[in-house]
Structures are given as C-alpha cells and as structure tokens.
Amino acid sequence: MTRPMLEAESVSVAYGKVEAVRGISLTVEPGRLVTVLGANGAGKTTLLNALMGVLPARGAIRFEGRDLTRLPVEARVAQGLSLIPERRELFSTMTVEDNLKLGAFRFRGTGGGGDIGEMYRLFPRLAERRRQHAGTLSGGERQMLAMARALMGRPRLLMLDEPSLGLAPLIVAEVMRTVARLRDEGVAILLVEQNARAALQIADHGYVLDGGTVVLEGDSRTLQTDARVVETYLGVLAADDAAAPPNRVASGR
Amino acid sequence: MDATILLLLLQDGVVNGAIYALIALSLVLVFTVTRVILIPQGEFVAYGALTLASLEAGTLPGTVPLLLGLGACAFLADCAEARHNLDGRALLRFGLRDLALPGVVAVIAWLLAPTKPGLPVEILLTLVIVTPMGGFLHAVAFRPLAHASVLVLLIASVGVHLALTGLGLVFFGAEGSRTPPLSEASFPAGPLLVSGQSLWMIGLTLAIIVALWLFFSRTLLGKALIATAVNRLGARLMGIAPSLAGRLSFSVAAFIGALSGVLIAPLTTVYYDTGFLIGLKGFVAAIIGGLASYPAAAAAALLVGIIESVASFEASAFKEVIVFMAIIPVLLWRSLRSAPVEDEE
Ligand SMILES: Nc1ncnc2c1ncn2[C@@H]1O[C@H](COP(=O)(O)OP(=O)(O)OP(=O)(O)O)[C@@H](O)[C@H]1O
Ligand SMILES: [Mg+2]
C-alpha cells in the first residue's frame, strides 16, 4: 500500500458549542482524486478549512507523514497544500495578472512557480482580461482565476471547494476535465462538490458527509450505483436538471 | 497679509507638509496591512532626529542599547510564537535577525560614533539603527494580537507609544537637540529665498513616494503587502504570512519615520516627546485620506502643512487647535458620504 499523502484522523471542528465536523477520518493517496459529497450544511467547507488550517481543529492531520495539526495556513502552503476556498478570496482590487503572480508567492526568488503563459493557454478568458481588476470579473471568470492562481503555486495536494459553483454546464465539464488532467499529472486532489454526478465521474474515491460525519465511503464506481447516493444526490440532481440529457444513473432506476 | 508673506507661508507649509506626507503614507501602509493605527510613528521620528544629533556630537546614541534590548525581546517573542515547531534552522534565523543584526549595527555605531564620520555616513547609520526597531516592535507588541479587534490594537498602539516615549527619556534625557542643515546653500526664487534644506526635504519626500510606488507596483513583496491589505485570508492561502507582511510594513514605517526625523532635525529642536505632535499631524492627514488612499493622504498632508503655517502666522496661539479642528469637517463629510466601515474579522 502506498503511503497516504493526506491523512485526517478523527478531525472535529466546532463553531462555539456547535460541532460542524465530528470525528471525520479521511485519506488521500498520492495522485488520486478524492471527492467529498454532501448536502448544504453537511460540513464540507468546514472540513476543508480545517485541513488547510484556516479553522482550528481537534484530531490529527498528517501530510506525507508529517504532523500538520499545529502548523498555520502559510506553513501548510509551503508544504505543497493548496485550497481554492468556497468564496475564492481573490485580490479584488488587483489585476488578474497580479493575482496570478501572487499565486506563485511561495516560490518567491526561486523561479519555481507556475507559468503565467500556461495559465493563459488553459484559460484564454483570463488572458483577455489580464489588466482588469479581479473584482470586475464575471462569476465564471472568477472561478477560473481562483483555479489558475492556485495552480501557479504548483500544489502537490489541491483542495477545491465547489469549483462548479455558478458555472454554465459547458464550463463545469471544462473545469472537471482540468481537474482530472491535474490528477493525471500527479497532483493529489480533494474535491468538494454539490454536482455529485460530475464529481463522481472523474473521482477515484468518494466520501459522503451528513451532519458533520462520514455516512458513506467507497470507490466512485460503487458510490455511483449506491442506492442512497442515487436517491439523495444523483436522483435529485437529475430531476432538477431537466435540460441534462438522460444519463446512466437515471436510466438505471 | 501680502503676497510675499503668503508665498513664504506656502513654502513653509509645503516643507512641513512633506514630512506629514511621509508620516501619513506610513500610517496608511501599516493600517491597511495590519489594522494597527501606528501612534508610535512619531517616536521613530524623534529617535531618528535624536540619534543623528548624538552621532553629530560624537557620542553613541541611546537608540543603540534600545535596539539591542528590543532585538532580544523580539528573539524571545519569535521563539514563543514558533514554540510548536522550533528547530535549529528557525533558531538560527531568529538569532541572525534579532540578535546578530542589532549586534553588528551596535558594533559599527560604537566604532564609528567617536570618529564623527560626517553627515552622510551619520544619516545612513541613523537609518540602520532605527529601521529594525519597527520589525522588532511588531514581533513583540502586535503580532501576538493579530486576531484582536482594531480597538484592541489601537489600545496596544497607545501603550507602545507611551513606552517608547518613556524609553526615549531614559536613553536621551530631557534635553532637546538640533542638527546642522543638510545643505547651507540657498537659492533666490522671486521674492523668496529657498533653502537647500527645504529642497532636500521636498526632494527626498518625492523620492520616497516614487520608491514606495515602485515597491508596490514592481516587486512581488510589495504586491504581497497590498494583497494582505486587500484580502488577508486570500494572502495566507498564497503562503503570505501576516507576520511577514506586518514586520515588513512596520520596518518601512520605522525607516520613513527615521528619515523624517533626519529631515526635521535641522529645522526645530527635537525632544524625546516631540514626535507625538508631528505624528498626530500626519495622522490627521491619513484620516482625511480615509486611512486607505495613499494619494489622498499625501495631498491632505500638504494641506495640513499649509493650514498649520497660515494658522501660526494669523493666530499662533491657536495653531495646533486649528490644525486638529480641520479634521472635523472632513470626518463629517466622510461619515455622511460613506456607509459605516465594518470592523471585519
Ligand atoms: N462561521 C460559522 N459559525 C457558526 N456556524 C457555522 C459557521 N460556518 C458554518 N457553520 C455551520 O456549520 C455547518 C456546516 O457548514 P459548512 O459551510 O461546512 O457546510 P457545507 O457542507 O460546506 O455546505 P454548502 O454545501 O452549503 O457549502 C452548517 O450547519 C453551518 O450553519
Ligand atoms: Mg460549503
């Protein structure tokens, strides 16, 4: 068995007295794409923030065997972790290009960061808007910038909090392809998504959260056909998403 | 008041305004990056002036032992901060930054001071002595409060100001000092006589403004400071530690403060507590700029300088009152015009 890249052991996070994440254990193997699914308020964002060090957590978090639990956010970034947060946290009064340059801050002075030209090839919309302030971008463009900015830091483990939020279906597919390609390039990925179908299609492994705990875990093929997942996430989505073409899961019912 | 007097007052106002502008710019920088309203900025000015005066007199400035002491405190604070992952490399880094650097500066000052090496070297030495104090103060007094509210930070800031004023009295005594001008030359310009000193002051102020602009627009470190000001969490997620940004902005503030002190030292007798009033006028300008806009703060600083010089001619007893009252209409206007600023975090 390969040594896990990220290992969380009974991680709990509380907001005051309310425990939003209760004893979650999870592992991400090197080069794997792991997805975390769950309804609104299940604790997905809280979990990612705890793994990144944005929120204090109880339990143990290890990255390549090193204990991260006491390290601040920026020290975890230095180890190669990266989080694209739910609210993106772009530098709104700075240009697109400056946002990208800052993405490579951890390689300051060593020239080791990502290549801005490569990001512009990946997201041509950003190239057109390179001198525009990040705050003036459209919702979708902001998502692209958040993704490109994170990639500039050449993360070894990338955590994404709902990258498809508010994106047109075509762009969602594009984003998912990019995420899958990153995995193929060897970046370990932890992907939080509402769009369960899209996430499970590219993921190797998945966790389902409810009420702050893991209620289901398995490889993505199993999850795709699991009655509970189909019922709660895929089924609902298929019903909501009338424009989507009929798919395996729906026809399988 | 005739035109010549007005011109004279304007000249005076612009020269003083240049100093207030430097102070206002560093206040804006420190506030946007760390949310600290840097009341002790004035102490850096006084330390700069008094350090230069000591060096002029051929004695070791009181700021040298102060620097060593602050460095030692900062070393302890750094170790406490990093206690959970303190290794040899971290210790070495802290030791170099907090103990070795002030030590080297102290030895150089101790060797050079009795030789009276001349004004340019003395000014350089002054800047080298005072600038690291900014970072040390941040580590000792403000970094542990990184998550506190603006009000708590302000209280800490007042505390640091009082402490530094007291230390100024201990290390420099109650006597004031004055230094010779940077240049004895003067140039006739119409009815005015422009002194070389005032040209130096305006020129150096412009140079600092240009240097700051280049730093923020051309260097990644400068952009990281802006990024921290714009979105602290976003910056942390890029690996920009708030403590790095804080230390850097405090060091810049100390540097600018010390330089301001060097510039005003020939114009007025500086005592250990003179800095406060100068800092307060820079603060008025920074407030007029909303503690956010560099150009607005610099422009307001010129205005403060001019108001002050006109007021000191027309009603010299009320000079300070008039300057500080100028803030009231501005605050009214700002509060009517803009929604209240939320105290985020
Ligand atoms: N700052 C906070 N203070 C108090 N409670 C919070 C805070 N942030 C989140 N919570 C609560 O914690 C629970 C989990 O929230 P979280 O944001 O992690 O959910 P999520 O799974 O990311 O949901 P979504 O899919 O809507 O983004 C929710 O019940 C939420 O109300
Ligand atoms: Mg969420």
XYZ file of C-alpha atoms and ligand atoms in Angstrom:
630
model
C 0.000 0.000 0.000
C 1.294 3.448 -0.855
C 1.770 5.875 1.961
C -1.190 8.273 2.084
C -0.432 11.829 1.070
C -3.044 13.380 3.310
C -4.351 11.643 6.359
C -7.028 13.060 8.631
C -7.800 11.186 11.805
C -10.993 11.902 13.748
C -10.959 15.580 12.895
C -13.559 17.645 14.715
C -14.340 21.324 14.297
C -16.685 23.384 16.441
C -18.140 26.853 15.947
C -18.575 27.835 19.563
C -20.607 24.989 21.027
C -21.886 23.650 17.728
C -19.782 20.862 16.240
C -19.954 21.221 12.462
C -17.467 18.394 11.780
C -17.478 15.405 14.120
C -14.668 12.894 14.062
C -14.062 12.665 10.333
C -11.237 10.409 9.141
C -10.146 10.524 5.543
C -7.147 9.722 3.388
C -5.948 10.880 0.006
C -3.364 8.671 -1.701
C -0.749 10.271 -3.963
C -2.038 11.012 -7.445
C -5.613 10.200 -6.554
C -8.754 12.246 -6.933
C -10.991 12.011 -3.900
C -14.359 13.707 -3.742
C -16.404 14.756 -0.721
C -20.150 14.963 -1.281
C -22.914 16.145 0.973
C -25.991 18.316 1.247
C -25.882 22.007 2.190
C -24.594 22.405 5.700
C -23.136 18.903 5.846
C -19.761 20.325 6.901
C -17.761 20.054 3.678
C -16.401 23.599 3.686
C -15.672 23.358 7.400
C -13.700 20.165 6.792
C -11.568 21.684 4.014
C -10.905 24.814 6.062
C -9.759 22.652 8.949
C -7.458 20.597 6.719
C -5.927 23.821 5.403
C -5.524 25.321 8.876
C -7.964 28.171 8.305
C -10.046 26.807 11.198
C -8.627 25.225 14.348
C -9.442 21.535 14.594
C -9.127 18.662 17.029
C -7.751 15.331 15.860
C -4.693 14.681 13.730
C -3.891 15.891 10.228
C -0.804 14.472 8.522
C 0.699 15.328 5.165
C 3.197 12.748 3.909
C 3.553 11.523 7.454
C 4.297 14.999 8.846
C 2.001 16.280 11.530
C 0.309 19.457 10.314
C -2.083 19.980 13.169
C -0.239 22.903 14.723
C 1.048 24.494 11.530
C -0.528 27.775 10.376
C -2.044 28.116 6.909
C 1.040 29.596 5.283
C 3.280 26.803 6.577
C 0.895 24.247 5.056
C 1.074 26.145 1.763
C 4.843 25.838 1.953
C 4.431 22.040 2.249
C 2.500 21.969 -1.029
C -1.112 22.074 0.141
C -3.449 24.450 -1.596
C -7.096 25.325 -1.105
C -9.423 27.047 -3.536
C -11.903 28.287 -0.950
C -15.651 28.444 -1.432
C -15.594 32.238 -1.541
C -12.459 32.300 -3.747
C -10.822 35.134 -1.766
C -9.341 36.832 -4.819
C -7.460 40.122 -4.550
C -10.335 42.120 -5.955
C -8.608 45.484 -6.392
C -5.569 43.946 -8.060
C -5.241 42.936 -11.684
C -5.756 39.409 -12.947
C -2.057 39.210 -13.723
C -1.016 40.336 -10.234
C -3.371 37.757 -8.728
C -1.612 35.091 -10.766
C 1.850 36.335 -9.839
C 0.930 36.206 -6.171
C -0.198 32.622 -6.665
C 3.478 31.731 -7.048
C 4.497 33.668 -3.931
C 5.764 30.577 -2.155
C 8.435 30.210 -4.849
C 9.491 33.840 -4.459
C 13.028 34.328 -5.604
C 13.497 30.731 -6.781
C 11.583 30.965 -10.061
C 9.911 27.640 -9.287
C 6.278 28.695 -9.585
C 3.785 28.057 -12.352
C 3.982 29.698 -15.747
C 1.557 32.564 -16.365
C 1.571 31.881 -20.120
C 0.480 28.325 -19.452
C -2.419 29.592 -17.318
C -3.479 31.916 -20.128
C -3.447 28.990 -22.543
C -5.535 26.984 -20.103
C -7.977 29.850 -19.525
C -7.888 32.183 -22.545
C -10.575 34.401 -20.974
C -8.048 35.394 -18.335
C -5.519 36.424 -20.965
C -8.056 38.854 -22.450
C -8.633 40.328 -19.002
C -5.100 40.317 -17.660
C -5.085 44.047 -16.831
C -8.604 44.098 -15.419
C -9.225 44.132 -11.669
C -10.223 40.729 -10.327
C -13.271 42.330 -8.702
C -14.699 43.225 -12.117
C -14.657 39.672 -13.459
C -17.817 37.646 -14.033
C -18.600 34.804 -11.671
C -17.236 32.200 -14.040
C -14.109 34.179 -14.783
C -13.506 34.489 -11.061
C -13.627 30.719 -10.697
C -11.087 30.378 -13.487
C -8.836 32.941 -11.862
C -9.088 31.198 -8.491
C -8.127 27.925 -10.125
C -5.281 29.428 -12.138
C -3.974 31.313 -9.106
C -3.866 28.099 -7.088
C -2.106 26.260 -9.922
C 0.566 28.983 -10.021
C 1.655 27.685 -6.619
C 2.264 24.203 -8.092
C 0.390 22.420 -5.290
C 1.044 18.764 -4.575
C -2.360 18.412 -2.956
C -5.097 20.658 -4.299
C -8.354 21.044 -2.405
C -11.255 22.564 -4.305
C -14.442 23.774 -2.635
C -17.259 23.564 -5.183
C -15.353 24.664 -8.264
C -18.513 24.337 -10.364
C -20.498 26.783 -8.242
C -22.484 29.068 -10.533
C -20.861 27.892 -13.722
C -22.595 27.105 -17.002
C -22.797 23.320 -17.699
C -20.289 23.556 -20.522
C -17.777 25.278 -18.248
C -18.428 22.761 -15.480
C -17.386 19.998 -17.853
C -14.292 22.012 -18.751
C -13.393 22.554 -15.109
C -13.850 18.861 -14.347
C -11.625 17.949 -17.289
C -8.953 20.295 -15.970
C -9.186 18.757 -12.514
C -8.952 15.250 -13.954
C -5.933 16.233 -16.013
C -4.212 17.660 -12.946
C -4.719 14.314 -11.254
C -3.219 12.594 -14.295
C -0.214 14.906 -13.972
C 0.276 13.564 -10.449
C -1.397 16.205 -8.281
C -3.451 14.675 -5.484
C -6.930 16.192 -5.385
C -9.603 16.596 -2.758
C -12.754 17.813 -4.474
C -15.850 19.063 -2.655
C -18.850 19.239 -4.929
C -22.611 19.717 -4.997
C -22.620 18.427 -8.541
C -22.257 14.817 -7.430
C -22.560 13.292 -10.845
C -19.818 15.372 -12.375
C -17.562 14.772 -9.384
C -18.090 11.012 -9.262
C -17.392 10.712 -12.967
C -13.816 11.888 -12.530
C -13.128 10.784 -8.944
C -11.331 7.622 -7.859
C -12.815 7.571 -4.398
C -15.536 9.380 -2.533
C -16.884 10.248 0.906
C -20.450 11.271 1.650
C -20.941 13.643 4.565
C -24.089 14.256 6.527
C -24.470 16.189 9.748
C -20.704 16.565 10.078
C -19.813 12.862 9.859
C -18.927 10.451 7.090
C -22.000 8.348 6.368
C -20.681 6.574 3.316
C -17.322 5.879 1.756
C -16.198 3.913 -1.246
C -14.665 3.986 -4.693
C -16.559 6.219 -7.030
C -17.989 3.389 -9.175
C -19.633 1.867 -6.119
C -20.917 5.226 -4.960
C -22.383 5.989 -8.366
C -24.641 2.973 -8.066
C -25.248 3.104 -4.321
C -28.969 3.399 -3.703
C -28.590 6.113 -1.073
C -26.353 8.258 -3.218
C -28.584 7.871 -6.233
C -31.613 8.696 -4.127
C -30.199 11.709 -2.315
C -27.767 13.296 -4.745
C -27.856 11.935 -8.244
C -31.599 11.402 -8.418
C -32.442 14.860 -7.158
C -29.944 16.415 -9.491
C -31.318 14.500 -12.455
C -34.817 15.705 -11.620
C -33.698 19.302 -11.116
C -31.574 19.388 -14.163
C -34.252 18.889 -16.773
C -32.026 20.175 -19.550
C -29.422 17.498 -18.950
C -29.504 14.522 -21.288
C -30.740 11.229 -19.769
C -27.849 9.513 -18.082
C -26.775 6.131 -16.879
C -27.929 6.614 -13.341
C -31.382 7.882 -14.202
C -31.991 5.149 -16.770
C -30.668 2.578 -14.336
C -33.501 3.223 -11.936
C -1.050 89.591 4.705
C 0.543 90.434 1.373
C 1.512 88.153 -1.456
C 5.126 87.774 -0.343
C 4.138 86.668 3.121
C 1.586 84.292 1.667
C 4.248 82.793 -0.579
C 6.553 82.455 2.373
C 3.868 80.730 4.412
C 3.070 78.448 1.497
C 6.708 77.484 1.197
C 6.835 76.729 4.888
C 3.619 74.792 4.664
C 4.800 72.670 1.757
C 8.063 71.817 3.518
C 6.292 70.776 6.721
C 3.594 69.096 4.640
C 6.264 66.936 3.029
C 7.138 65.490 6.438
C 3.479 64.980 7.327
C 3.035 63.269 3.964
C 5.822 60.790 4.735
C 4.232 60.017 8.078
C 0.729 59.775 6.651
C 1.926 57.336 3.979
C 3.492 55.033 6.526
C 0.363 55.191 8.696
C -1.777 54.185 5.711
C 0.627 51.365 4.888
C 0.690 49.972 8.412
C -3.056 50.315 8.907
C -4.083 48.671 5.650
C -1.705 45.759 6.151
C -2.052 45.155 9.904
C -5.110 47.233 11.016
C -2.826 48.918 13.561
C -3.124 52.685 13.893
C 0.533 53.370 14.463
C 0.551 56.062 17.165
C 4.280 55.368 17.889
C 5.200 56.544 14.384
C 6.130 59.889 15.943
C 8.650 58.145 18.210
C 10.520 56.842 15.167
C 10.754 60.471 14.030
C 12.110 61.600 17.375
C 14.511 58.645 17.562
C 15.774 59.480 14.071
C 16.426 63.103 14.951
C 17.983 62.358 18.353
C 20.147 59.543 17.016
C 21.535 61.803 14.327
C 22.146 64.544 16.885
C 24.092 62.136 19.128
C 26.206 60.970 16.206
C 26.824 64.606 15.268
C 28.102 65.148 18.806
C 30.365 62.116 18.534
C 28.582 60.046 21.191
C 26.993 56.624 20.981
C 23.217 57.208 20.537
C 20.831 55.892 23.189
C 18.939 54.079 20.450
C 21.787 51.546 20.187
C 21.203 49.869 23.584
C 17.476 50.225 22.903
C 17.891 48.383 19.613
C 19.808 45.580 21.338
C 17.118 45.293 24.009
C 14.258 45.289 21.531
C 16.076 42.669 19.447
C 16.435 40.407 22.471
C 12.719 40.805 23.273
C 11.852 40.073 19.651
C 14.004 36.934 19.782
C 12.022 35.666 22.771
C 8.749 36.610 21.081
C 9.774 34.774 17.890
C 10.707 31.658 19.820
C 7.434 31.759 21.760
C 5.465 32.195 18.546
C 7.161 29.235 16.860
C 7.345 27.062 20.000
C 5.456 24.171 18.376
C 7.877 23.743 15.529
C 11.057 25.311 16.752
C 14.044 23.638 15.090
C 17.681 24.551 14.625
C 17.048 26.395 11.389
C 14.330 28.555 12.881
C 16.536 29.346 15.877
C 19.382 30.308 13.574
C 17.100 32.561 11.541
C 15.712 34.301 14.628
C 19.195 34.612 16.088
C 20.584 36.230 12.962
C 17.668 38.608 12.588
C 17.050 39.564 16.208
C 20.458 39.247 17.881
C 23.255 39.245 15.310
C 21.910 42.071 13.149
C 21.453 44.555 16.026
C 24.792 43.378 17.396
C 26.588 44.177 14.161
C 24.841 47.547 13.935
C 25.827 48.293 17.535
C 29.481 47.445 16.912
C 29.578 49.620 13.799
C 27.939 52.500 15.658
C 30.308 52.070 18.600
C 33.337 52.126 16.286
C 32.165 54.974 14.075
C 30.434 57.317 16.508
C 33.570 58.784 18.180
C 35.192 59.427 14.782
C 32.404 61.823 13.666
C 32.348 60.305 10.183
C 30.430 63.166 8.562
C 26.770 63.843 7.868
C 26.081 61.341 5.051
C 27.540 58.401 6.979
C 25.812 59.540 10.160
C 22.452 59.718 8.412
C 22.948 56.245 6.984
C 23.895 54.936 10.403
C 20.814 56.573 11.918
C 18.556 54.825 9.419
C 20.284 51.500 10.022
C 19.830 51.859 13.781
C 16.165 52.888 13.809
C 14.707 50.842 10.927
C 14.989 47.352 12.514
C 13.123 48.621 15.570
C 9.914 48.622 13.528
C 10.024 44.897 12.890
C 11.047 44.132 16.474
C 8.166 46.181 17.862
C 5.754 44.329 15.611
C 7.011 40.968 16.811
C 6.917 41.949 20.474
C 3.758 44.020 20.772
C 1.471 43.478 17.798
C 1.939 40.006 16.320
C 0.527 38.284 19.419
C -2.599 40.426 18.888
C -3.004 39.594 15.196
C -6.586 38.439 15.718
C -7.638 41.287 18.009
C -10.072 43.999 17.005
C -8.972 47.390 15.682
C -9.822 48.898 19.065
C -7.592 46.490 20.998
C -4.801 47.112 18.502
C -5.259 50.851 18.996
C -5.000 50.450 22.767
C -1.800 48.436 22.321
C -0.562 51.134 19.991
C -1.112 53.849 22.600
C 0.675 51.648 25.122
C 3.672 51.215 22.837
C 3.722 54.952 22.216
C 3.848 55.688 25.940
C 6.543 53.069 26.478
C 8.690 54.387 23.643
C 8.345 57.973 24.848
C 9.476 56.850 28.299
C 12.391 54.915 26.830
C 13.274 57.999 24.799
C 13.518 59.996 28.031
C 15.656 57.288 29.644
C 18.076 56.957 26.761
C 18.264 60.548 25.501
C 17.429 62.599 28.565
C 15.154 65.641 28.684
C 17.342 67.998 26.664
C 16.448 68.678 23.086
C 18.864 68.693 20.190
C 19.173 70.148 16.774
C 21.423 69.163 13.876
C 23.090 71.268 11.183
C 21.118 71.581 7.917
C 21.666 69.074 5.144
C 22.765 71.932 2.939
C 23.759 75.519 3.743
C 23.032 76.716 0.219
C 20.058 78.886 -0.624
C 18.576 79.951 -3.904
C 16.687 83.154 -4.669
C 13.349 82.468 -6.341
C 11.433 85.691 -6.988
C 10.813 87.326 -3.643
C 11.650 84.101 -1.798
C 14.855 82.566 -0.629
C 14.578 78.818 -0.996
C 16.933 76.992 1.340
C 18.874 73.949 0.304
C 17.408 72.214 3.329
C 13.833 72.626 2.101
C 14.825 71.402 -1.364
C 16.332 68.315 0.272
C 13.157 67.740 2.231
C 10.867 68.016 -0.760
C 13.229 66.059 -2.996
C 13.631 63.191 -0.537
C 9.890 63.076 0.086
C 9.275 62.756 -3.641
C 11.994 60.112 -3.858
C 10.361 58.086 -1.087
C 6.978 58.366 -2.772
C 8.456 57.132 -6.051
C 10.325 54.348 -4.260
C 7.148 53.231 -2.481
C 5.274 53.292 -5.760
C 7.945 51.173 -7.440
C 7.978 48.778 -4.495
C 4.222 48.255 -4.644
C 3.875 48.095 -8.408
C 7.047 46.267 -9.426
C 8.066 43.848 -6.705
C 6.337 40.661 -5.622
C 6.978 41.507 -1.981
C 5.269 44.875 -2.407
C 2.332 43.210 -4.100
C 2.168 40.701 -1.269
C 1.732 43.622 1.144
C -1.135 45.020 -0.915
C -2.626 41.541 -1.196
C -2.593 41.190 2.592
C -4.329 44.549 2.865
C -6.943 43.592 0.259
C -7.699 40.065 1.439
C -5.881 38.650 4.429
C -7.217 35.102 4.043
C -6.545 35.100 0.305
C -2.973 36.178 1.011
C -2.456 33.472 3.632
C -3.698 30.870 1.177
C -0.935 32.021 -1.173
C 1.588 31.458 1.601
C 1.963 35.127 2.548
C 2.247 35.063 6.332
C 0.515 38.000 8.041
C 3.525 38.208 10.352
C 5.862 38.707 7.385
C 3.616 41.416 5.957
C 3.322 43.042 9.374
C 7.054 43.009 10.058
C 7.779 44.426 6.633
C 5.257 47.253 6.879
C 6.467 48.172 10.375
C 10.057 48.251 9.132
C 9.098 50.515 6.246
C 7.272 52.775 8.714
C 10.297 52.912 11.009
C 12.565 53.701 8.076
C 10.316 56.517 6.856
C 9.920 57.793 10.418
C 13.676 57.880 10.992
C 14.194 59.645 7.682
C 11.551 62.226 8.617
C 13.397 62.755 11.868
C 16.660 63.303 9.993
C 14.891 65.842 7.785
C 13.262 67.892 10.542
C 16.183 67.775 12.972
C 17.808 70.906 11.472
C 14.520 72.878 11.493
C 13.408 72.533 15.060
C 14.746 71.409 18.386
C 13.632 67.826 18.888
C 12.952 66.458 22.379
C 12.220 62.866 23.331
C 8.479 63.587 23.107
C 8.418 65.894 20.078
C 7.473 63.074 17.756
C 3.951 62.714 19.077
C 2.682 66.056 17.779
C 4.350 65.549 14.408
C 2.907 62.057 14.197
C -0.526 63.363 15.100
C -0.472 65.808 12.210
C 0.485 63.007 9.844
C -2.378 61.079 11.397
C -4.828 63.899 10.636
C -3.746 63.694 7.004
C -4.025 59.904 6.948
C -7.542 60.125 8.407
C -8.549 62.646 5.753
C -7.370 60.045 3.255
C -9.608 57.511 5.000
C -6.556 55.538 6.201
C -6.769 53.816 2.845
C -5.690 56.065 -0.006
C -2.038 56.970 -0.446
C -2.547 59.904 -2.853
C -5.370 61.365 -0.738
C -3.250 61.091 2.398
C -0.275 62.790 0.734
C -2.434 65.606 -0.640
C -4.119 66.051 2.731
C -0.689 66.221 4.390
C 0.265 69.175 2.176
C -2.995 70.833 3.139
C -2.316 70.225 6.834
C 1.150 71.752 6.435
C -0.245 74.848 4.733
C -3.115 75.270 7.222
C -0.582 74.993 10.004
C 1.779 77.602 8.632
C -1.012 80.079 7.847
C -2.539 79.470 11.261
C 0.765 80.026 13.026
C 1.037 83.416 11.323
C -2.545 84.541 11.815
C -3.247 83.073 15.230
C -0.133 81.414 16.500
C -1.575 80.627 19.933
C -4.291 78.529 18.305
C -2.099 76.887 15.663
C -2.499 73.304 16.878
C -6.179 73.763 17.646
C -6.860 74.963 14.130
C -4.918 72.085 12.569
C -6.682 69.440 14.606
C -10.076 71.057 14.091
C -9.592 70.718 10.358
C -10.303 67.045 10.832
C -13.887 67.645 11.995
C -15.490 68.845 8.745
C -13.650 66.088 6.901
C -14.938 63.413 9.252
C -18.464 64.811 8.978
C -18.240 64.791 5.225
C -16.871 61.258 5.163
C -19.480 59.890 7.521
C -22.303 61.499 5.577
C -20.969 60.292 2.276
C -19.993 56.719 3.014
C -21.616 53.757 4.695
C -20.039 52.843 8.032
C -16.966 50.681 7.649
C -17.495 47.271 9.146
C -14.876 46.017 11.523
C -14.273 42.772 9.720
C -12.794 39.615 11.223
N -18.818 30.708 10.966
C -19.780 29.835 11.382
N -20.336 29.990 12.589
C -21.285 29.117 13.034
N -21.732 28.078 12.330
C -21.191 27.879 11.106
C -20.199 28.736 10.576
N -19.859 28.295 9.357
C -20.621 27.215 9.138
N -21.420 26.948 10.189
C -22.358 25.826 10.302
O -21.643 24.616 10.154
C -22.364 23.700 9.386
C -21.515 23.208 8.217
O -21.246 24.308 7.352
P -20.375 24.158 6.042
O -20.195 25.500 5.466
O -19.175 23.372 6.361
O -21.346 23.293 5.114
P -21.128 22.818 3.614
O -21.208 21.352 3.633
O -19.935 23.428 3.035
O -22.443 23.410 2.942
P -22.635 24.009 1.463
O -22.791 22.867 0.572
O -23.902 24.792 1.591
O -21.471 24.859 1.162
C -23.638 24.415 8.953
O -24.687 23.967 9.766
C -23.360 25.854 9.179
O -24.519 26.529 9.559
Mg -19.564 24.752 1.534
